Coordinates of C-alpha atoms in Angstrom, one line a residue:
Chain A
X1 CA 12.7 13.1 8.1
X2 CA 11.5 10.5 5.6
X3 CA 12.2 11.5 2.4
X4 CA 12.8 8.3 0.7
X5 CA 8.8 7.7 0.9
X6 CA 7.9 10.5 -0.6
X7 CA 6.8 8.9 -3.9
X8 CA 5.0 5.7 -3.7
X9 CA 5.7 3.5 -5.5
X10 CA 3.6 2.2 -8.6
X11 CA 0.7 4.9 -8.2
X12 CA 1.7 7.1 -11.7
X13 CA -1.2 7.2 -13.5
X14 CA -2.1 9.4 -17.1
X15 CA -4.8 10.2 -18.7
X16 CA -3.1 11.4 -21.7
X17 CA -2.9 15.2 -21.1
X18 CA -2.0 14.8 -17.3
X19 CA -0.3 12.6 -14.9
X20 CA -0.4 11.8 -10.8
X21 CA 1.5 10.1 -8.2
X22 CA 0.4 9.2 -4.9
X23 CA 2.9 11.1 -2.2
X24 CA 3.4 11.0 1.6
X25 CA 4.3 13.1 4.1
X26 CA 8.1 13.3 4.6
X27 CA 7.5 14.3 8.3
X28 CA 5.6 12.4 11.1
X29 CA 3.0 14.5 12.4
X30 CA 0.1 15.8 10.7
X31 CA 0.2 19.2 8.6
X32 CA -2.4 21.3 7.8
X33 CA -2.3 22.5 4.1
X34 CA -1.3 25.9 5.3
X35 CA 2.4 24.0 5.9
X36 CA 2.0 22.3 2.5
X37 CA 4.4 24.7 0.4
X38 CA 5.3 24.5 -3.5
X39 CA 5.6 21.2 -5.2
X40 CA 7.4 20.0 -8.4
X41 CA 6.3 17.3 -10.4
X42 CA 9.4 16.3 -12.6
X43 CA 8.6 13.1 -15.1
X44 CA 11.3 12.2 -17.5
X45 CA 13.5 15.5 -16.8
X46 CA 10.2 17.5 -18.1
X47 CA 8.9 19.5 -15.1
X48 CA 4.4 20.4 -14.8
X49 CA 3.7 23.8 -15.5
X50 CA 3.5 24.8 -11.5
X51 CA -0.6 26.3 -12.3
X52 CA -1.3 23.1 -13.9
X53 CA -0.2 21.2 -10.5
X54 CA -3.0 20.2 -8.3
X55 CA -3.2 18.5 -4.7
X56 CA -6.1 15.9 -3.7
X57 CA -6.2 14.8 0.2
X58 CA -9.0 13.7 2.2
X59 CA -11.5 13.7 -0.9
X60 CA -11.1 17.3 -2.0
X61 CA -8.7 18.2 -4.6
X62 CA -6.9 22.2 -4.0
X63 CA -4.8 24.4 -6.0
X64 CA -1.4 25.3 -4.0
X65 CA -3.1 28.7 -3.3
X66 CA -6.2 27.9 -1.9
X67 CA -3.9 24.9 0.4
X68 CA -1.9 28.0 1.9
X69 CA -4.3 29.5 3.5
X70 CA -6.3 26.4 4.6
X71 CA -5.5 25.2 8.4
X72 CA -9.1 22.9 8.8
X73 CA -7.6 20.1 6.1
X74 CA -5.2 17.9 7.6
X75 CA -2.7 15.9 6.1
X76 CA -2.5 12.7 8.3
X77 CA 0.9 11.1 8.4
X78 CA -0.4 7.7 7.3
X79 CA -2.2 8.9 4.3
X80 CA -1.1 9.1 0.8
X81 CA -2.0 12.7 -1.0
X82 CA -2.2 12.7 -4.8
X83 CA -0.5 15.6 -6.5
X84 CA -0.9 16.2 -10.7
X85 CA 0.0 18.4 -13.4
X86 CA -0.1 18.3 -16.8
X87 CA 2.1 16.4 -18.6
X88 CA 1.4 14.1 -21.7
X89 CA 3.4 10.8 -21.2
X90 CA 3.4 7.1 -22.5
X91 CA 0.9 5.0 -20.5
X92 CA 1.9 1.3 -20.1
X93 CA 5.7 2.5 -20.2
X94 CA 8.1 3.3 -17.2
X95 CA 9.2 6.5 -16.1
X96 CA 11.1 7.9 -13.8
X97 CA 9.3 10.1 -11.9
X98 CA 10.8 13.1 -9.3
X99 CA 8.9 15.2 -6.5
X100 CA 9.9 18.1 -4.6
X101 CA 7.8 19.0 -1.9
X102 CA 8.2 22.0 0.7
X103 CA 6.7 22.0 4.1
X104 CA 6.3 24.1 6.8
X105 CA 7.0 22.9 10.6
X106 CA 4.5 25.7 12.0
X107 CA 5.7 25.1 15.6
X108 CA 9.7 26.1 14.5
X109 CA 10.6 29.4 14.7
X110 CA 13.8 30.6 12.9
X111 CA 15.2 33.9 13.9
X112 CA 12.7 37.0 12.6
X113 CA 9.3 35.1 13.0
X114 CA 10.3 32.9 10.1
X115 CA 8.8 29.5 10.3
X116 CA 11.0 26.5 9.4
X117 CA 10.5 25.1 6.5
X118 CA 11.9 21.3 4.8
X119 CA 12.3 20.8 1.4
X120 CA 12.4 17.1 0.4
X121 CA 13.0 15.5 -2.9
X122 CA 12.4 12.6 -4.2
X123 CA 13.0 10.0 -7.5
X124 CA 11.6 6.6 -8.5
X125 CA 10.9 4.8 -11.6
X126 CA 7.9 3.0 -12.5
X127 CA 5.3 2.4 -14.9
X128 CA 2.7 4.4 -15.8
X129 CA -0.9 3.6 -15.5
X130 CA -3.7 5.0 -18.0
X131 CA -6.5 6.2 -16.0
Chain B
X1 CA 10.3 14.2 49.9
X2 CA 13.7 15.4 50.9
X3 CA 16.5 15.9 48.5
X4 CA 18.6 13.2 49.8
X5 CA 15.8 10.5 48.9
X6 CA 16.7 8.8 45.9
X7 CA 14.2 8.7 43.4
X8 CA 12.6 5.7 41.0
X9 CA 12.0 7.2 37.6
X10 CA 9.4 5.2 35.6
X11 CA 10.3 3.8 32.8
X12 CA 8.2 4.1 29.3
X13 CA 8.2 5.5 26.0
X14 CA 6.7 7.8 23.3
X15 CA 5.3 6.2 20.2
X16 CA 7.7 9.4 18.5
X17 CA 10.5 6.3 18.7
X18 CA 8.5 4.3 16.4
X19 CA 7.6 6.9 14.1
X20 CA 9.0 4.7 10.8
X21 CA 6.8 1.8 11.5
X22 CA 4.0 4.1 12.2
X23 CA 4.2 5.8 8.6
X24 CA 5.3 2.6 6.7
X25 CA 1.9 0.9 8.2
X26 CA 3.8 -1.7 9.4
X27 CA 1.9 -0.7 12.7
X28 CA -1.4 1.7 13.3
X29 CA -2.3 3.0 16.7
X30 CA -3.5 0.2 18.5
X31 CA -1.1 -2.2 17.3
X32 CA 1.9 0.0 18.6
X33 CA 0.6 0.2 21.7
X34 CA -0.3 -3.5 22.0
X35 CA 3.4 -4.2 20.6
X36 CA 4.8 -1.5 24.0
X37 CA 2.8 -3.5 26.2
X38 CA 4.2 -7.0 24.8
X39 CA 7.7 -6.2 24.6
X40 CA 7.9 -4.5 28.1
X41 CA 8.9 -0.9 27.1
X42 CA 6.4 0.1 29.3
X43 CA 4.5 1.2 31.6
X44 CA 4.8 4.6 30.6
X45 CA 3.3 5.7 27.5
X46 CA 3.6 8.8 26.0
X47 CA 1.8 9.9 22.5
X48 CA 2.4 12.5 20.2
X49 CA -1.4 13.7 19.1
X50 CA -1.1 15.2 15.9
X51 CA 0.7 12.0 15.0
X52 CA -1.7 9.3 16.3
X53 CA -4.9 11.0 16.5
X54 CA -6.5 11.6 13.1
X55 CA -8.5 15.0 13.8
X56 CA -6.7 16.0 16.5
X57 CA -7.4 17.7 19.1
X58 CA -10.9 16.6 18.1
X59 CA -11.7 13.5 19.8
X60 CA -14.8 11.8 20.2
X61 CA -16.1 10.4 23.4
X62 CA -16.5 6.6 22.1
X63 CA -12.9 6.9 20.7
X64 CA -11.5 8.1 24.0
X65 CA -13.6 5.8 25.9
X66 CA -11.9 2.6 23.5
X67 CA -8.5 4.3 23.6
X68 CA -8.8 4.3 27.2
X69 CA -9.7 0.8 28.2
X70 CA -7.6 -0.5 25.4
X71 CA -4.6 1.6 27.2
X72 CA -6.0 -0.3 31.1
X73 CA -6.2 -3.8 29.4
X74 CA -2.5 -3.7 28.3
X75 CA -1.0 -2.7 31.4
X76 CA 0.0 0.4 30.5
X77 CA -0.2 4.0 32.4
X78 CA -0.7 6.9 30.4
X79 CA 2.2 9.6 31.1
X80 CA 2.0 12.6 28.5
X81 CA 0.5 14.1 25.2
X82 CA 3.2 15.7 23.4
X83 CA 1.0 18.7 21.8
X84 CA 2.2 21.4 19.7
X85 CA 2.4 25.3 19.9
X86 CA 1.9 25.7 16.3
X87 CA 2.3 29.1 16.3
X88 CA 3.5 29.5 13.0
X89 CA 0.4 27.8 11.3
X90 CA -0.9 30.8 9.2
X91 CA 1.7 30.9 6.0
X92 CA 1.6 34.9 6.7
X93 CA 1.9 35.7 10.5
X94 CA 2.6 34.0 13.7
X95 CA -0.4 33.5 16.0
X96 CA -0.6 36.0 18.4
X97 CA -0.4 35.0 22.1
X98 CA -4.2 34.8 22.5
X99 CA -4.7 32.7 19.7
X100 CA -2.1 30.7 20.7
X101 CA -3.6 29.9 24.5
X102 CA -7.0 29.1 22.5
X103 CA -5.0 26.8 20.3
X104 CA -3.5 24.8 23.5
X105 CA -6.8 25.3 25.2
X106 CA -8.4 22.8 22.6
X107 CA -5.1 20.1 23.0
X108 CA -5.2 20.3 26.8
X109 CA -9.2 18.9 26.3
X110 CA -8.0 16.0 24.2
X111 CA -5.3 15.0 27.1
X112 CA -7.9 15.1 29.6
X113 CA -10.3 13.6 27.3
X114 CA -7.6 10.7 26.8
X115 CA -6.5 10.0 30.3
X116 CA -3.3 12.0 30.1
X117 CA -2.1 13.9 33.3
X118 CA 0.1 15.8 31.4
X119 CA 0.6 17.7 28.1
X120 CA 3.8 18.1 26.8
X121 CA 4.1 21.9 25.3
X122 CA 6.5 24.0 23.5
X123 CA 8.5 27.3 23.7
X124 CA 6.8 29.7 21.6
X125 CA 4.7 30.0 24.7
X126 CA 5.7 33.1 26.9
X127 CA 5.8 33.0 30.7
X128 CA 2.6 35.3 30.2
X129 CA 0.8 32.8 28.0
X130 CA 1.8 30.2 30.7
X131 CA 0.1 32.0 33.6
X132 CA -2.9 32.3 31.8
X133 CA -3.2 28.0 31.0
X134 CA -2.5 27.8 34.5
X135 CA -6.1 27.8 35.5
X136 CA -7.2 25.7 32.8
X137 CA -4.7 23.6 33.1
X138 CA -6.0 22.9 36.6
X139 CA -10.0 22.8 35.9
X140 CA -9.1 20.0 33.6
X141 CA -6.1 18.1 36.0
X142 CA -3.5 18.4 33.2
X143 CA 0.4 19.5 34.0
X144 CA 1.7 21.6 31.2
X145 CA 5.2 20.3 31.2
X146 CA 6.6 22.9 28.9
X147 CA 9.7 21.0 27.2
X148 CA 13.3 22.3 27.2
X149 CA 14.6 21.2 23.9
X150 CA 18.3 22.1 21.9
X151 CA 18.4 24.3 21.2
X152 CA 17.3 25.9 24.3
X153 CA 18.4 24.1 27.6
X154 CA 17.8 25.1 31.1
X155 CA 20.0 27.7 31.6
X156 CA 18.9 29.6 28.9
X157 CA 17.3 33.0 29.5
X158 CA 14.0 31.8 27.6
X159 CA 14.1 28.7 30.2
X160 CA 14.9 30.9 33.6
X161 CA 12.6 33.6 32.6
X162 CA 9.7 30.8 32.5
X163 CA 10.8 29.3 36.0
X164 CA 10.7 32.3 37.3
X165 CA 7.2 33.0 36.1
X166 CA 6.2 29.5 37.6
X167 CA 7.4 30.3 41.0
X168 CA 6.1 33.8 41.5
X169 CA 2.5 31.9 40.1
X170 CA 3.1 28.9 42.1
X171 CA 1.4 26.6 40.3
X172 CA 1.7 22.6 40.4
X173 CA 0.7 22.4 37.5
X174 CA 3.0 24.7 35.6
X175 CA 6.7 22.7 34.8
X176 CA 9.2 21.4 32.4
X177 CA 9.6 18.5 30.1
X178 CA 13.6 18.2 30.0
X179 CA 14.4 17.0 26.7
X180 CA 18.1 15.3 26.7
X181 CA 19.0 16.4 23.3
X182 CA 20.0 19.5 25.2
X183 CA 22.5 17.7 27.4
X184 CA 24.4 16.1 24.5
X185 CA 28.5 14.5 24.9
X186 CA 28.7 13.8 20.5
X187 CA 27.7 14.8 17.4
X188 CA 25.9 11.3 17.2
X189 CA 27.9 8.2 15.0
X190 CA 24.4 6.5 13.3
X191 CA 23.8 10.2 12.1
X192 CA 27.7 10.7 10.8
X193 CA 27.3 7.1 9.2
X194 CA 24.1 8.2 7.1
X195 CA 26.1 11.1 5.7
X196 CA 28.8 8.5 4.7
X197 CA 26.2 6.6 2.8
X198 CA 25.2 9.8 1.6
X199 CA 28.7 9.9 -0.2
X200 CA 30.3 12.3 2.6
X201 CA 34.0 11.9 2.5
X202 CA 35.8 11.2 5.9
X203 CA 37.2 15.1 5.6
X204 CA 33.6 16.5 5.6
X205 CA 32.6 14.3 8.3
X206 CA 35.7 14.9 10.5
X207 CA 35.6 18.7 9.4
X208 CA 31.5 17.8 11.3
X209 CA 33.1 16.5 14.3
X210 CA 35.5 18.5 15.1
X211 CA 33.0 21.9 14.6
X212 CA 30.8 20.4 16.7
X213 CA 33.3 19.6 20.0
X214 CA 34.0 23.0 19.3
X215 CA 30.9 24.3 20.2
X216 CA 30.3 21.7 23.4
X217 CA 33.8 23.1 24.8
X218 CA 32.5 26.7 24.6
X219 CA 28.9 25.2 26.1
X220 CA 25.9 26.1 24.6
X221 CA 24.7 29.2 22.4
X222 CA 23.5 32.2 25.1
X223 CA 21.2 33.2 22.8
X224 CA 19.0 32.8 19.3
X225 CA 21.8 34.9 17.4
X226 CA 24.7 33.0 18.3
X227 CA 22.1 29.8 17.9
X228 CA 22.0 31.1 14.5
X229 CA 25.3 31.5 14.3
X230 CA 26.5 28.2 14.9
X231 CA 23.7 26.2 12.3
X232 CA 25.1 28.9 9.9
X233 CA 28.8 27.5 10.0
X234 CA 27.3 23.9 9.2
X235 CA 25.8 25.2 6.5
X236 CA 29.4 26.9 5.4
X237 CA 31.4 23.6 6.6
X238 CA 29.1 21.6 4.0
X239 CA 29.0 24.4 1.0
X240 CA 33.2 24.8 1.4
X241 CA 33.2 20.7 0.9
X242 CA 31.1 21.0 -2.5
X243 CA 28.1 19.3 -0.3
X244 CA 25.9 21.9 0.2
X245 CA 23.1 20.0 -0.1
X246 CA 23.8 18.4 3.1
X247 CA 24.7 21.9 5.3
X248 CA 21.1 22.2 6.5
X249 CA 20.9 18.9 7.6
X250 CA 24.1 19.1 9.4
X251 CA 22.8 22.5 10.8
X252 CA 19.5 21.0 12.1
X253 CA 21.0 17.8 13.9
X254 CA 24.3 19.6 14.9
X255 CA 21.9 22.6 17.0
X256 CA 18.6 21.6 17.2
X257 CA 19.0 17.6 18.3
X258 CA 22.2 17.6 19.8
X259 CA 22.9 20.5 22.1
X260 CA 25.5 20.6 23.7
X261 CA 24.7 21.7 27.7
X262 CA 26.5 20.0 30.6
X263 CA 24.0 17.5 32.7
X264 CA 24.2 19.5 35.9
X265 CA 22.7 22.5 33.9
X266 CA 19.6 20.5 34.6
X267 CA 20.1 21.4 38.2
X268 CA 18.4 24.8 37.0
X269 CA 14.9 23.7 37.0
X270 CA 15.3 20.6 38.6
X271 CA 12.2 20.9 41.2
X272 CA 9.8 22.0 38.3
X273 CA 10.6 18.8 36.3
X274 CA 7.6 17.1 35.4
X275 CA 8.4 14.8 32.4
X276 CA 11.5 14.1 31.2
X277 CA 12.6 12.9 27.5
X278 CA 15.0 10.7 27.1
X279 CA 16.3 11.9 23.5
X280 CA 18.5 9.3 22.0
X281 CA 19.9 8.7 18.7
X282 CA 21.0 4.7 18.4
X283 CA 23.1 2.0 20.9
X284 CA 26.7 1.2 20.1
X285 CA 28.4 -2.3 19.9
X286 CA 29.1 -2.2 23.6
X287 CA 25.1 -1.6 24.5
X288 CA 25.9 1.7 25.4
X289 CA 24.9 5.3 23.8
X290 CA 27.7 6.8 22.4
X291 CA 26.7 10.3 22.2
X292 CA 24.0 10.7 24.7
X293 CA 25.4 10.4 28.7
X294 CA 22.2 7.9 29.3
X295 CA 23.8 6.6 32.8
X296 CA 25.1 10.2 34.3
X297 CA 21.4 11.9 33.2
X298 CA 19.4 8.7 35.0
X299 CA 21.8 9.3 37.8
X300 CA 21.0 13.1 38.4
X301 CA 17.7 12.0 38.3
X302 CA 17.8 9.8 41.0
X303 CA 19.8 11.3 42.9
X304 CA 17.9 14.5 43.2
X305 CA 14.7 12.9 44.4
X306 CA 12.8 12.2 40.5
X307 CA 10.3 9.9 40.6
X308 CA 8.4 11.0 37.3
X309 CA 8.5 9.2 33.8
X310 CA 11.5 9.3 31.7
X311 CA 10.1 8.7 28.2
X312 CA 12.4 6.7 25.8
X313 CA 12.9 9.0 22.7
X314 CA 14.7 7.3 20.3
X315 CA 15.0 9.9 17.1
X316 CA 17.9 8.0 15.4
X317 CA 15.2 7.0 12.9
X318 CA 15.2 10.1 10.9
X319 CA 18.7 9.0 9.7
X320 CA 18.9 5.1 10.4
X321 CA 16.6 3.3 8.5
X322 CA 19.0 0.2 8.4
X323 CA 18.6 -1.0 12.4
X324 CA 15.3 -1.9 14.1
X325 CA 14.1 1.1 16.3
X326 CA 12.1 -2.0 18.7
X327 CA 15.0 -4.0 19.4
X328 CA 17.7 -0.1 20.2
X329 CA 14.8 0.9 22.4
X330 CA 15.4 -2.5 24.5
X331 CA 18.6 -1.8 24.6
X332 CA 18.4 1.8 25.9
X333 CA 15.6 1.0 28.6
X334 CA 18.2 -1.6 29.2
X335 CA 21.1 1.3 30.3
X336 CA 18.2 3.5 32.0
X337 CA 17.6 0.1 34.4
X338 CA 21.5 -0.8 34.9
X339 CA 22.3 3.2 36.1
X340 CA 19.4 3.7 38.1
X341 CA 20.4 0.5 40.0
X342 CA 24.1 1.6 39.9
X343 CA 22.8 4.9 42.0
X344 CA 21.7 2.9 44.3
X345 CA 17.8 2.7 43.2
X346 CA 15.8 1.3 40.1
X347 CA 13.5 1.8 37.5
X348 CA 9.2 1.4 38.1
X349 CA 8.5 -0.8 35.3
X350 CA 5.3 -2.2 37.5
X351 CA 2.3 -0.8 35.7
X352 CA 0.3 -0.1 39.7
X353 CA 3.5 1.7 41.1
X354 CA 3.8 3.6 38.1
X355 CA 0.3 5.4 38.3
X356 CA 0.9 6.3 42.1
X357 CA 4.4 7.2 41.2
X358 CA 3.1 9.5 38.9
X359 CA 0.1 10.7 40.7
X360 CA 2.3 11.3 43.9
X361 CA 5.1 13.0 41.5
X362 CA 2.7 15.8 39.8
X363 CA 0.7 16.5 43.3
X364 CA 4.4 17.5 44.7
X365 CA 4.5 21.0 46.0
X366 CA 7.2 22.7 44.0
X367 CA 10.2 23.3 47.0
X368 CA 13.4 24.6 46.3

């Protein structure tokens, strides 16, 4: 697993009322967003309300509902995914940012028909880009 | 062939190896396989496509056409598409078993599509499932080499209730993929000196050790309840140790990467071999593998007649990211060429002898 790239680095970004990081995906083969579980975004110790969090791959931005039931978007392991959430925080200033990110390996099957899932953390600090 | 005809494996690998310098971007698609071909790790090449392929399984007839001639210029001979058996892909249910031959259906297409004569597929497929691809499987010239991964191995009922299926269908195109993560000798050293720079203390990872020779004395689980079992007592050895955040870790590699089967297990499903893996996790000071028996596995192979690819598989990358996956992948391909010569024989690393090898190999009538 790669879970020390989760968060790329230098891609925090505000707008005042919400932030975004650019993530990738801590496994090596693509994942449909059915496999994309919860995320956490974590700035500063202060944690997104989890319905405020949003997720933006291959030009379409979802809610964590709609992506678990969605197997035609791919996430492609070379791409970087955006997730959000509000959060008012300093822009010009660094932060230290932490993601947790749950996914599903659809083709592991763990005793009763459960499907394996991964969850992955990950912290940086870095400055934070006004939008 | 007769069994006392010593076989020449063909020696390659899967991009899987490389999978850090894929992600990082150091390297995209064609650049990885133009670095295989330059550095001789080769002929054989072996691709994962959900990995490499953006929109797989849909692939479009000018990108197959490139892929394929790009693959001819370098000298390399396509070996086998690892696909996937996603079966858990809905968050709510599994895919039921026509669902899931639809969802191969579409993957064995690419491989045909992209010159592979042989798909690599998983174990949620039943021996059922496997009859019906058979057929398909044969309208587009694809081998379904269904792999034999740890925690399975070839011994296990899942394994022998699928051979037994192939030979009542009788099938050439019906096999295995022996994966040898299920034939391990060590809990692997790169992965115990990770958890040290994780902060694991030397008890923990002795504690690690010593629970996992346990388990390869006693041989492997007989069944998904003792399976479970065993990656439970990681999990307990890490929590008792104040580490729990490692015990799932420790429960994946200890069970799922390095089973612990003896390498004449193999001897199981031997004539329905296809493809073989050869799983390794990193290359000690001496040049050897400390934890996977590289030399006795190329040996079997030989000896028992095996003239297929044997895919370097390095997967010490999840865990090392402070050695160069190129340069331990020489130096595996390295111990694959020095046994196969020591029993008597050698290694196809000729990219010609390597597509009849191959071609010759998967047309074999299946004789035990």
């Amino acid at each position: 697993m790669i879970s020390d790239r989760i968060i790329e680095q230098g891609t925090l970004t505000t707008d005042g009322s919400r932030a975004s990081v650019e993530v990738r995906l801590p496994w090596y083969r693509a994942l449909p967003g059915s496999c994309i579980g919860q995320a956490q975004l974590t700035i500063d110790g202060v944690e997104a309300p989890v319905d405020s969090l949003r997720w933006r791959m291959n030009g379409r931005e979802f809610t964590f509902a709609e992506l678990s039931s969605n197997t035609e978007e791919w996430w492609f392991p070379t791409d970087s995914a955006v997730l959000s959430g509000d959060l008012a925080i300093d822009g010009d200033a660094e932060h230290e940012v932490r993601v947790d990110l749950t996914v599903y390996i659809p083709y592991i099957i763990i005793g009763d028909g459960e499907t394996l899932h991964i969850e992955e953390n990950s912290t940086k600090t870095m400055k934070a880009v006004a939008a | 062939m007769t069994a006392s005809e010593l076989g020449t494996p063909i020696q390659g690998v899967t991009l899987y190896s490389f999978t850090r310098a894929f992600h990082g971007r150091e390297y995209d698609l064609e650049g990885l396989i133009r670095k295989v071909a330059a550095e001789g790790y080769g002929p054989g090449l072996e691709i994962i496509g959900f990995s490499s392929f953006r929109g797989f399984p849909a692939i479009d007839d000018r990108f197959a056409g490139e892929f394929r001639d790009l693959v001819e210029e370098q000298g390399l001979v396509t070996t086998s598409l690892a696909i996937n058996a996603d079966i858990g892909i809905h968050r709510d249910r599994l895919l039921d078993q026509d669902e899931l031959v639809a969802y191969m259906t579409r993957q064995i297409e690419a491989a045909a599509k992209l010159g592979f004569p042989i798909a690599r597929v998983q174990i949620s497929i039943t021996p059922d499932s496997m009859e019906r691809l058979a057929p398909i499987a044969e309208k587009h010239g694809v081998t379904l080499a269904l792999e034999v991964h740890a925690d399975q191995y070839a011994s296990h009922p899942r394994i022998l209730a699928l051979r037994d299926r192939y030979e009542k269908v009788g099938s050439p195109y019906l096999g295995f993929t022996a994966d040898w993560g299920a034939t391990v000798s060590g809990f692997a050293p790169s992965a115990l000196e990770a958890y040290r720079r994780r902060g694991a203390s030397e008890e923990l990872l002795a504690k690690v050790v010593e629970l996992w020779d346990r388990y390869y004395e006693q041989g492997p689980p007989a069944d998904q309840a003792e399976h479970g079992q065993r990656f439970g007592s990681f999990i307990g050895l890490a929590a008792q140790h104040g580490r729990s955040d490692l015990g799932i870790d420790f429960g994946i590699n200890g069970t799922g990467l390095f089973g612990p089967a003896r390498v004449d297990d193999w001897l199981e499903i031997m004539p329905w071999i296809r493809h073989v893996h050869g799983k390794f996790f990193g290359i000690d000071e001496n040049g050897e593998e400390p934890s996977v028996p590289v030399r006795d596995l190329i040996r079997l192979l030989v000896e028992n007649g095996y003239s297929g690819a044997v895919s370097s598989e390095y997967e010490g990358w999840h865990w090392n990211n402070w050695q160069d996956a190129f340069e331990i992948v020489r130096a595996e391909q390295a111990v694959q060429r020095s046994a196969a010569e020591n029993a008597g024989s050698r290694m196809i690393t000729d990219a010609a002898e390597a597509r009849s090898a191959l071609a010759a190999h998967l047309a074999q009538p299946v004789t035990r």
